[in-house]
Amino acid sequence: MSDHIDRIKKIDKIVNDEASPTFCLAKWHHTTIYMHRGQTHSCYHPKPHDIPLEELKYTPSVLHNTPQKIDERVQMLNGDKPEGCQYCWNVESMGDDYVSDRKIRNSSIYTDERFDEILDNPPDFQINPEYIEIAFSNECNFKCGYCHPMHSSMFYNEIKKHGKYETVKNHDCDIEWFTNYDDEETNPYVAAWWRWWPEVSKTLNILRITGGEPILHKTTWRLFEELKKDPKPHLEININTNLGYASRRVQKLADTVKELQDNNCIRQFKMFTSIDTWGKRAEYLRTGLDLDIWEKNQDIYVRGVQSHITHMVTFNILSVASFKGYLEKVLEWRAKYDDIIPNGLGSDDTVRKIRFDTPYLKEPIQYDMHILPKEEFLPYFDECLQFIKDNIVEDDTKMFSELEYERFRRVRDYFANTQYDSRKIEQGRIDFYNWFTEYDKRRGVNFLETYPEYTDFWNLCKETAENQIDITEVGN
């Protein structure tokens, strides 16, 4: 058993015994804030909810401590299961051997001081989180299909030109119902952030900047300048980036990071970049991605900063058939950069230098792996799982770890053991065919040429769509 898994089990017992079996430290100490929308949530599984602007005028910490989160904290302290956290409840229902994100986050966040502060204060206590993920804008040079126009300016402009997807029940990408704050400098949520910053930055452990594409955002670069003037040597900065822009921007980022680190302005800097599979399938999935540019930019960053990088895999229906190719690339990169990235940058010397995680996508349903025929596609999961298992060497950072195996095993088993009702599967397949038919027309691509392994599934979805009576009569 690895040290990582041992700690997860140890902390799980503590929170079960002293708080509740549904307690999640992320609800208090993690937050993601979408400034362009005025919304927040504490992890990616619950849907974002609105931050009350009126309360924010007087209390900037409401950017995190919203009335909804406080209510969910009460539920967790009482041993109840907030509805938005169903992802973890689903994983945990498969048995004690399955490691949910709730247990992983409890393990990573837990300290005696943080835990005691929560238990010693009322649920409506305005806590300063140890981890903040923040999007200052939706400006983005990509338009990934499973994303939404509210989070990507490029996607928004496409919908503005062509209109919403009229033929799908789910994820029609309508833009008429929301308004984004396009100007960072006049956004009241960004203004509240700078009022909160002097206080929250005192105890903040990790600040993760996301988007949109944060390298394109003015406030990202203002933050770097603020850190140069007023260093926070206790603070770790992370950034989510698609690495899909001109290499000079990556070089500027690398130079800035080196300056911040060399002058002790921050404790550490970590890059997170998105990639969902490999080859032409990855480029089809994430419109704007050029793998040659992406791989070149990864190289510039790693060599310039000499730091590890984490790949965020949104595991979805189009990752399944080609994911082994991505896993092979992971081992290639780990070998390539082993001597460039120094040891000791993680919690111990066995932490991988090129990292990846594989949370699965739940919506939109046309990207959900659960609408695939199980017998036909489960072998792809088994092949990947076996490949990871065959290449596990716990003490060798160039190889896979037991925790990586466990994370992908839960994805595999969740696919194998989860069965949607027939009407939901039918609707998902109708939307799959109609969505990607229109997607190909709008973006000048070809699904079947890119994913020949899905030909039988495509034909099944086509037949289902063509035989439907009325799309409004088919339930979710």
PDB file of N, CA, C and O in Angstrom, residues 12-71:
ATOM      1  N   ASP A  12      -9.576   9.783   6.549  1.00  0.00           N
ATOM      2  CA  ASP A  12     -10.986   9.417   6.432  1.00  0.00           C
ATOM      3  C   ASP A  12     -11.544   8.950   7.769  1.00  0.00           C
ATOM      4  O   ASP A  12     -12.672   9.286   8.146  1.00  0.00           O
ATOM      5  N   LYS A  13     -10.769   8.186   8.508  1.00  0.00           N
ATOM      6  CA  LYS A  13     -11.217   7.707   9.823  1.00  0.00           C
ATOM      7  C   LYS A  13     -11.375   8.870  10.801  1.00  0.00           C
ATOM      8  O   LYS A  13     -12.344   8.926  11.576  1.00  0.00           O
ATOM      9  N   ILE A  14     -10.447   9.824  10.752  1.00  0.00           N
ATOM     10  CA  ILE A  14     -10.531  10.974  11.659  1.00  0.00           C
ATOM     11  C   ILE A  14     -11.798  11.777  11.406  1.00  0.00           C
ATOM     12  O   ILE A  14     -12.542  12.100  12.337  1.00  0.00           O
ATOM     13  N   VAL A  15     -12.058  12.114  10.139  1.00  0.00           N
ATOM     14  CA  VAL A  15     -13.234  12.944   9.854  1.00  0.00           C
ATOM     15  C   VAL A  15     -14.530  12.178  10.106  1.00  0.00           C
ATOM     16  O   VAL A  15     -15.536  12.767  10.530  1.00  0.00           O
ATOM     17  N   ASN A  16     -14.527  10.875   9.861  1.00  0.00           N
ATOM     18  CA  ASN A  16     -15.709  10.072  10.158  1.00  0.00           C
ATOM     19  C   ASN A  16     -16.005  10.065  11.653  1.00  0.00           C
ATOM     20  O   ASN A  16     -17.155  10.211  12.084  1.00  0.00           O
ATOM     21  N   ASP A  17     -14.963   9.908  12.458  1.00  0.00           N
ATOM     22  CA  ASP A  17     -15.139   9.781  13.905  1.00  0.00           C
ATOM     23  C   ASP A  17     -15.457  11.116  14.570  1.00  0.00           C
ATOM     24  O   ASP A  17     -16.259  11.168  15.521  1.00  0.00           O
ATOM     25  N   GLU A  18     -14.846  12.193  14.084  1.00  0.00           N
ATOM     26  CA  GLU A  18     -14.944  13.468  14.799  1.00  0.00           C
ATOM     27  C   GLU A  18     -15.886  14.473  14.136  1.00  0.00           C
ATOM     28  O   GLU A  18     -16.306  15.439  14.782  1.00  0.00           O
ATOM     29  N   ALA A  19     -16.222  14.282  12.881  1.00  0.00           N
ATOM     30  CA  ALA A  19     -17.159  15.180  12.187  1.00  0.00           C
ATOM     31  C   ALA A  19     -18.370  14.375  11.714  1.00  0.00           C
ATOM     32  O   ALA A  19     -19.345  14.235  12.422  1.00  0.00           O
ATOM     33  N   SER A  20     -18.276  13.806  10.508  1.00  0.00           N
ATOM     34  CA  SER A  20     -19.352  12.950  10.000  1.00  0.00           C
ATOM     35  C   SER A  20     -18.835  12.179   8.798  1.00  0.00           C
ATOM     36  O   SER A  20     -17.830  12.559   8.192  1.00  0.00           O
ATOM     37  N   PRO A  21     -19.521  11.106   8.395  1.00  0.00           N
ATOM     38  CA  PRO A  21     -19.078  10.316   7.233  1.00  0.00           C
ATOM     39  C   PRO A  21     -19.341  10.995   5.895  1.00  0.00           C
ATOM     40  O   PRO A  21     -18.963  10.453   4.859  1.00  0.00           O
ATOM     41  N   THR A  22     -19.966  12.169   5.902  1.00  0.00           N
ATOM     42  CA  THR A  22     -20.159  12.916   4.645  1.00  0.00           C
ATOM     43  C   THR A  22     -19.404  14.241   4.657  1.00  0.00           C
ATOM     44  O   THR A  22     -19.548  15.053   3.747  1.00  0.00           O
ATOM     45  N   PHE A  23     -18.575  14.449   5.657  1.00  0.00           N
ATOM     46  CA  PHE A  23     -17.828  15.698   5.817  1.00  0.00           C
ATOM     47  C   PHE A  23     -16.781  15.839   4.715  1.00  0.00           C
ATOM     48  O   PHE A  23     -16.060  14.896   4.408  1.00  0.00           O
ATOM     49  N   CYS A  24     -16.717  17.033   4.136  1.00  0.00           N
ATOM     50  CA  CYS A  24     -15.720  17.314   3.095  1.00  0.00           C
ATOM     51  C   CYS A  24     -15.083  18.668   3.368  1.00  0.00           C
ATOM     52  O   CYS A  24     -15.751  19.708   3.329  1.00  0.00           O
ATOM     53  N   LEU A  25     -13.792  18.654   3.634  1.00  0.00           N
ATOM     54  CA  LEU A  25     -13.068  19.890   3.925  1.00  0.00           C
ATOM     55  C   LEU A  25     -13.110  20.885   2.772  1.00  0.00           C
ATOM     56  O   LEU A  25     -12.967  22.099   2.980  1.00  0.00           O
ATOM     57  N   ALA A  26     -13.305  20.389   1.554  1.00  0.00           N
ATOM     58  CA  ALA A  26     -13.348  21.290   0.400  1.00  0.00           C
ATOM     59  C   ALA A  26     -14.495  22.283   0.497  1.00  0.00           C
ATOM     60  O   ALA A  26     -14.393  23.401  -0.017  1.00  0.00           O
ATOM     61  N   LYS A  27     -15.573  21.918   1.150  1.00  0.00           N
ATOM     62  CA  LYS A  27     -16.723  22.821   1.255  1.00  0.00           C
ATOM     63  C   LYS A  27     -16.362  24.072   2.063  1.00  0.00           C
ATOM     64  O   LYS A  27     -16.981  25.124   1.911  1.00  0.00           O
ATOM     65  N   TRP A  28     -15.376  23.959   2.919  1.00  0.00           N
ATOM     66  CA  TRP A  28     -14.891  25.105   3.697  1.00  0.00           C
ATOM     67  C   TRP A  28     -13.627  25.718   3.091  1.00  0.00           C
ATOM     68  O   TRP A  28     -13.513  26.934   3.011  1.00  0.00           O
ATOM     69  N   HIS A  29     -12.710  24.866   2.676  1.00  0.00           N
ATOM     70  CA  HIS A  29     -11.367  25.362   2.376  1.00  0.00           C
ATOM     71  C   HIS A  29     -11.011  25.395   0.891  1.00  0.00           C
ATOM     72  O   HIS A  29      -9.896  25.791   0.549  1.00  0.00           O
ATOM     73  N   HIS A  30     -11.913  24.991   0.028  1.00  0.00           N
ATOM     74  CA  HIS A  30     -11.687  25.116  -1.412  1.00  0.00           C
ATOM     75  C   HIS A  30     -12.795  25.963  -2.024  1.00  0.00           C
ATOM     76  O   HIS A  30     -13.959  25.844  -1.633  1.00  0.00           O
ATOM     77  N   THR A  31     -12.438  26.771  -2.995  1.00  0.00           N
ATOM     78  CA  THR A  31     -13.465  27.509  -3.732  1.00  0.00           C
ATOM     79  C   THR A  31     -12.988  27.806  -5.136  1.00  0.00           C
ATOM     80  O   THR A  31     -11.793  28.067  -5.362  1.00  0.00           O
ATOM     81  N   THR A  32     -13.910  27.729  -6.077  1.00  0.00           N
ATOM     82  CA  THR A  32     -13.689  28.213  -7.434  1.00  0.00           C
ATOM     83  C   THR A  32     -14.640  29.371  -7.660  1.00  0.00           C
ATOM     84  O   THR A  32     -15.842  29.257  -7.378  1.00  0.00           O
ATOM     85  N   ILE A  33     -14.106  30.489  -8.136  1.00  0.00           N
ATOM     86  CA  ILE A  33     -14.896  31.706  -8.316  1.00  0.00           C
ATOM     87  C   ILE A  33     -14.802  32.150  -9.774  1.00  0.00           C
ATOM     88  O   ILE A  33     -13.699  32.344 -10.294  1.00  0.00           O
ATOM     89  N   TYR A  34     -15.955  32.287 -10.413  1.00  0.00           N
ATOM     90  CA  TYR A  34     -16.021  32.735 -11.805  1.00  0.00           C
ATOM     91  C   TYR A  34     -16.410  34.210 -11.806  1.00  0.00           C
ATOM     92  O   TYR A  34     -17.594  34.564 -11.730  1.00  0.00           O
ATOM     93  N   MET A  35     -15.425  35.087 -11.899  1.00  0.00           N
ATOM     94  CA  MET A  35     -15.669  36.517 -11.802  1.00  0.00           C
ATOM     95  C   MET A  35     -16.538  37.043 -12.939  1.00  0.00           C
ATOM     96  O   MET A  35     -17.345  37.958 -12.748  1.00  0.00           O
ATOM     97  N   HIS A  36     -16.376  36.487 -14.134  1.00  0.00           N
ATOM     98  CA  HIS A  36     -17.145  36.963 -15.281  1.00  0.00           C
ATOM     99  C   HIS A  36     -18.616  36.598 -15.191  1.00  0.00           C
ATOM    100  O   HIS A  36     -19.447  37.176 -15.883  1.00  0.00           O
ATOM    101  N   ARG A  37     -18.956  35.630 -14.314  1.00  0.00           N
ATOM    102  CA  ARG A  37     -20.343  35.211 -14.137  1.00  0.00           C
ATOM    103  C   ARG A  37     -20.880  35.561 -12.753  1.00  0.00           C
ATOM    104  O   ARG A  37     -22.091  35.550 -12.535  1.00  0.00           O
ATOM    105  N   GLY A  38     -19.996  35.823 -11.790  1.00  0.00           N
ATOM    106  CA  GLY A  38     -20.455  36.057 -10.433  1.00  0.00           C
ATOM    107  C   GLY A  38     -20.981  34.794  -9.792  1.00  0.00           C
ATOM    108  O   GLY A  38     -22.022  34.800  -9.122  1.00  0.00           O
ATOM    109  N   GLN A  39     -20.250  33.679  -9.976  1.00  0.00           N
ATOM    110  CA  GLN A  39     -20.680  32.385  -9.451  1.00  0.00           C
ATOM    111  C   GLN A  39     -19.519  31.672  -8.761  1.00  0.00           C
ATOM    112  O   GLN A  39     -18.349  31.999  -8.977  1.00  0.00           O
ATOM    113  N   THR A  40     -19.864  30.665  -7.959  1.00  0.00           N
ATOM    114  CA  THR A  40     -18.851  29.899  -7.238  1.00  0.00           C
ATOM    115  C   THR A  40     -19.335  28.485  -6.980  1.00  0.00           C
ATOM    116  O   THR A  40     -20.529  28.193  -7.042  1.00  0.00           O
ATOM    117  N   HIS A  41     -18.394  27.587  -6.709  1.00  0.00           N
ATOM    118  CA  HIS A  41     -18.631  26.281  -6.107  1.00  0.00           C
ATOM    119  C   HIS A  41     -17.309  25.835  -5.481  1.00  0.00           C
ATOM    120  O   HIS A  41     -16.272  26.445  -5.731  1.00  0.00           O
ATOM    121  N   SER A  42     -17.367  24.764  -4.677  1.00  0.00           N
ATOM    122  CA  SER A  42     -16.162  24.358  -3.947  1.00  0.00           C
ATOM    123  C   SER A  42     -15.398  23.231  -4.622  1.00  0.00           C
ATOM    124  O   SER A  42     -14.311  22.877  -4.173  1.00  0.00           O
ATOM    125  N   CYS A  43     -15.950  22.637  -5.639  1.00  0.00           N
ATOM    126  CA  CYS A  43     -15.219  21.727  -6.519  1.00  0.00           C
ATOM    127  C   CYS A  43     -16.028  21.601  -7.799  1.00  0.00           C
ATOM    128  O   CYS A  43     -17.123  22.168  -7.912  1.00  0.00           O
ATOM    129  N   TYR A  44     -15.522  20.862  -8.774  1.00  0.00           N
ATOM    130  CA  TYR A  44     -16.161  20.829 -10.087  1.00  0.00           C
ATOM    131  C   TYR A  44     -17.423  19.975 -10.135  1.00  0.00           C
ATOM    132  O   TYR A  44     -18.174  20.044 -11.098  1.00  0.00           O
ATOM    133  N   HIS A  45     -17.677  19.174  -9.115  1.00  0.00           N
ATOM    134  CA  HIS A  45     -18.825  18.268  -9.193  1.00  0.00           C
ATOM    135  C   HIS A  45     -20.170  18.968  -8.980  1.00  0.00           C
ATOM    136  O   HIS A  45     -21.086  18.770  -9.774  1.00  0.00           O
ATOM    137  N   PRO A  46     -20.341  19.789  -7.940  1.00  0.00           N
ATOM    138  CA  PRO A  46     -21.594  20.548  -7.842  1.00  0.00           C
ATOM    139  C   PRO A  46     -21.633  21.677  -8.878  1.00  0.00           C
ATOM    140  O   PRO A  46     -20.592  22.249  -9.231  1.00  0.00           O
ATOM    141  N   LYS A  47     -22.817  22.011  -9.355  1.00  0.00           N
ATOM    142  CA  LYS A  47     -22.939  23.116 -10.300  1.00  0.00           C
ATOM    143  C   LYS A  47     -22.618  24.440  -9.606  1.00  0.00           C
ATOM    144  O   LYS A  47     -22.908  24.613  -8.413  1.00  0.00           O
ATOM    145  N   PRO A  48     -22.040  25.396 -10.333  1.00  0.00           N
ATOM    146  CA  PRO A  48     -21.806  26.716  -9.744  1.00  0.00           C
ATOM    147  C   PRO A  48     -23.128  27.390  -9.375  1.00  0.00           C
ATOM    148  O   PRO A  48     -24.159  27.148  -9.998  1.00  0.00           O
ATOM    149  N   HIS A  49     -23.093  28.235  -8.368  1.00  0.00           N
ATOM    150  CA  HIS A  49     -24.283  28.996  -7.978  1.00  0.00           C
ATOM    151  C   HIS A  49     -23.919  30.469  -7.834  1.00  0.00           C
ATOM    152  O   HIS A  49     -22.736  30.839  -7.732  1.00  0.00           O
ATOM    153  N   ASP A  50     -24.926  31.317  -7.794  1.00  0.00           N
ATOM    154  CA  ASP A  50     -24.716  32.762  -7.806  1.00  0.00           C
ATOM    155  C   ASP A  50     -24.143  33.261  -6.479  1.00  0.00           C
ATOM    156  O   ASP A  50     -24.516  32.790  -5.401  1.00  0.00           O
ATOM    157  N   ILE A  51     -23.262  34.239  -6.586  1.00  0.00           N
ATOM    158  CA  ILE A  51     -22.747  34.966  -5.427  1.00  0.00           C
ATOM    159  C   ILE A  51     -23.623  36.202  -5.249  1.00  0.00           C
ATOM    160  O   ILE A  51     -23.751  37.004  -6.186  1.00  0.00           O
ATOM    161  N   PRO A  52     -24.278  36.380  -4.099  1.00  0.00           N
ATOM    162  CA  PRO A  52     -25.180  37.528  -3.919  1.00  0.00           C
ATOM    163  C   PRO A  52     -24.417  38.855  -3.936  1.00  0.00           C
ATOM    164  O   PRO A  52     -23.613  39.134  -3.050  1.00  0.00           O
ATOM    165  N   LEU A  53     -24.693  39.650  -4.936  1.00  0.00           N
ATOM    166  CA  LEU A  53     -23.942  40.885  -5.151  1.00  0.00           C
ATOM    167  C   LEU A  53     -24.182  41.894  -4.032  1.00  0.00           C
ATOM    168  O   LEU A  53     -23.267  42.629  -3.631  1.00  0.00           O
ATOM    169  N   GLU A  54     -25.399  41.926  -3.495  1.00  0.00           N
ATOM    170  CA  GLU A  54     -25.718  42.896  -2.451  1.00  0.00           C
ATOM    171  C   GLU A  54     -24.880  42.637  -1.197  1.00  0.00           C
ATOM    172  O   GLU A  54     -24.322  43.576  -0.600  1.00  0.00           O
ATOM    173  N   GLU A  55     -24.782  41.366  -0.774  1.00  0.00           N
ATOM    174  CA  GLU A  55     -23.979  41.036   0.403  1.00  0.00           C
ATOM    175  C   GLU A  55     -22.491  41.289   0.158  1.00  0.00           C
ATOM    176  O   GLU A  55     -21.742  41.628   1.077  1.00  0.00           O
ATOM    177  N   LEU A  56     -22.086  41.145  -1.095  1.00  0.00           N
ATOM    178  CA  LEU A  56     -20.679  41.309  -1.452  1.00  0.00           C
ATOM    179  C   LEU A  56     -20.205  42.741  -1.242  1.00  0.00           C
ATOM    180  O   LEU A  56     -19.018  42.980  -0.997  1.00  0.00           O
ATOM    181  N   LYS A  57     -21.127  43.684  -1.316  1.00  0.00           N
ATOM    182  CA  LYS A  57     -20.754  45.086  -1.132  1.00  0.00           C
ATOM    183  C   LYS A  57     -20.151  45.328   0.238  1.00  0.00           C
ATOM    184  O   LYS A  57     -19.297  46.197   0.416  1.00  0.00           O
ATOM    185  N   TYR A  58     -20.610  44.544   1.235  1.00  0.00           N
ATOM    186  CA  TYR A  58     -20.193  44.756   2.612  1.00  0.00           C
ATOM    187  C   TYR A  58     -19.197  43.706   3.098  1.00  0.00           C
ATOM    188  O   TYR A  58     -18.405  43.971   4.010  1.00  0.00           O
ATOM    189  N   THR A  59     -19.262  42.517   2.495  1.00  0.00           N
ATOM    190  CA  THR A  59     -18.425  41.413   2.959  1.00  0.00           C
ATOM    191  C   THR A  59     -17.797  40.715   1.754  1.00  0.00           C
ATOM    192  O   THR A  59     -18.416  39.825   1.157  1.00  0.00           O
ATOM    193  N   PRO A  60     -16.578  41.075   1.363  1.00  0.00           N
ATOM    194  CA  PRO A  60     -15.995  40.482   0.156  1.00  0.00           C
ATOM    195  C   PRO A  60     -15.763  38.978   0.265  1.00  0.00           C
ATOM    196  O   PRO A  60     -15.692  38.291  -0.748  1.00  0.00           O
ATOM    197  N   SER A  61     -15.679  38.448   1.498  1.00  0.00           N
ATOM    198  CA  SER A  61     -15.474  36.999   1.653  1.00  0.00           C
ATOM    199  C   SER A  61     -16.691  36.188   1.223  1.00  0.00           C
ATOM    200  O   SER A  61     -16.616  34.957   1.131  1.00  0.00           O
ATOM    201  N   VAL A  62     -17.807  36.863   0.929  1.00  0.00           N
ATOM    202  CA  VAL A  62     -18.985  36.174   0.371  1.00  0.00           C
ATOM    203  C   VAL A  62     -18.676  35.642  -1.027  1.00  0.00           C
ATOM    204  O   VAL A  62     -19.421  34.813  -1.555  1.00  0.00           O
ATOM    205  N   LEU A  63     -17.578  36.079  -1.614  1.00  0.00           N
ATOM    206  CA  LEU A  63     -17.123  35.440  -2.853  1.00  0.00           C
ATOM    207  C   LEU A  63     -17.007  33.931  -2.676  1.00  0.00           C
ATOM    208  O   LEU A  63     -17.182  33.161  -3.622  1.00  0.00           O
ATOM    209  N   HIS A  64     -16.716  33.501  -1.444  1.00  0.00           N
ATOM    210  CA  HIS A  64     -16.624  32.069  -1.118  1.00  0.00           C
ATOM    211  C   HIS A  64     -17.735  31.616  -0.176  1.00  0.00           C
ATOM    212  O   HIS A  64     -18.408  30.616  -0.430  1.00  0.00           O
ATOM    213  N   ASN A  65     -17.959  32.365   0.894  1.00  0.00           N
ATOM    214  CA  ASN A  65     -18.884  31.936   1.948  1.00  0.00           C
ATOM    215  C   ASN A  65     -20.312  32.360   1.625  1.00  0.00           C
ATOM    216  O   ASN A  65     -20.904  33.212   2.295  1.00  0.00           O
ATOM    217  N   THR A  66     -20.880  31.762   0.605  1.00  0.00           N
ATOM    218  CA  THR A  66     -22.238  32.087   0.177  1.00  0.00           C
ATOM    219  C   THR A  66     -23.271  31.407   1.070  1.00  0.00           C
ATOM    220  O   THR A  66     -22.975  30.400   1.733  1.00  0.00           O
ATOM    221  N   PRO A  67     -24.503  31.896   1.089  1.00  0.00           N
ATOM    222  CA  PRO A  67     -25.559  31.217   1.858  1.00  0.00           C
ATOM    223  C   PRO A  67     -25.739  29.754   1.455  1.00  0.00           C
ATOM    224  O   PRO A  67     -25.983  28.900   2.319  1.00  0.00           O
ATOM    225  N   GLN A  68     -25.608  29.440   0.159  1.00  0.00           N
ATOM    226  CA  GLN A  68     -25.783  28.051  -0.267  1.00  0.00           C
ATOM    227  C   GLN A  68     -24.695  27.152   0.305  1.00  0.00           C
ATOM    228  O   GLN A  68     -24.969  26.044   0.782  1.00  0.00           O
ATOM    229  N   LYS A  69     -23.455  27.598   0.279  1.00  0.00           N
ATOM    230  CA  LYS A  69     -22.371  26.779   0.830  1.00  0.00           C
ATOM    231  C   LYS A  69     -22.547  26.575   2.336  1.00  0.00           C
ATOM    232  O   LYS A  69     -22.282  25.485   2.860  1.00  0.00           O
ATOM    233  N   ILE A  70     -22.978  27.612   3.028  1.00  0.00           N
ATOM    234  CA  ILE A  70     -23.183  27.489   4.469  1.00  0.00           C
ATOM    235  C   ILE A  70     -24.252  26.442   4.762  1.00  0.00           C
ATOM    236  O   ILE A  70     -24.111  25.623   5.684  1.00  0.00           O
ATOM    237  N   ASP A  71     -25.321  26.425   3.979  1.00  0.00           N
ATOM    238  CA  ASP A  71     -26.363  25.420   4.148  1.00  0.00           C
ATOM    239  C   ASP A  71     -25.817  24.010   3.896  1.00  0.00           C
ATOM    240  O   ASP A  71     -26.136  23.061   4.632  1.00  0.00           O
TER     241      ASP A  71
END
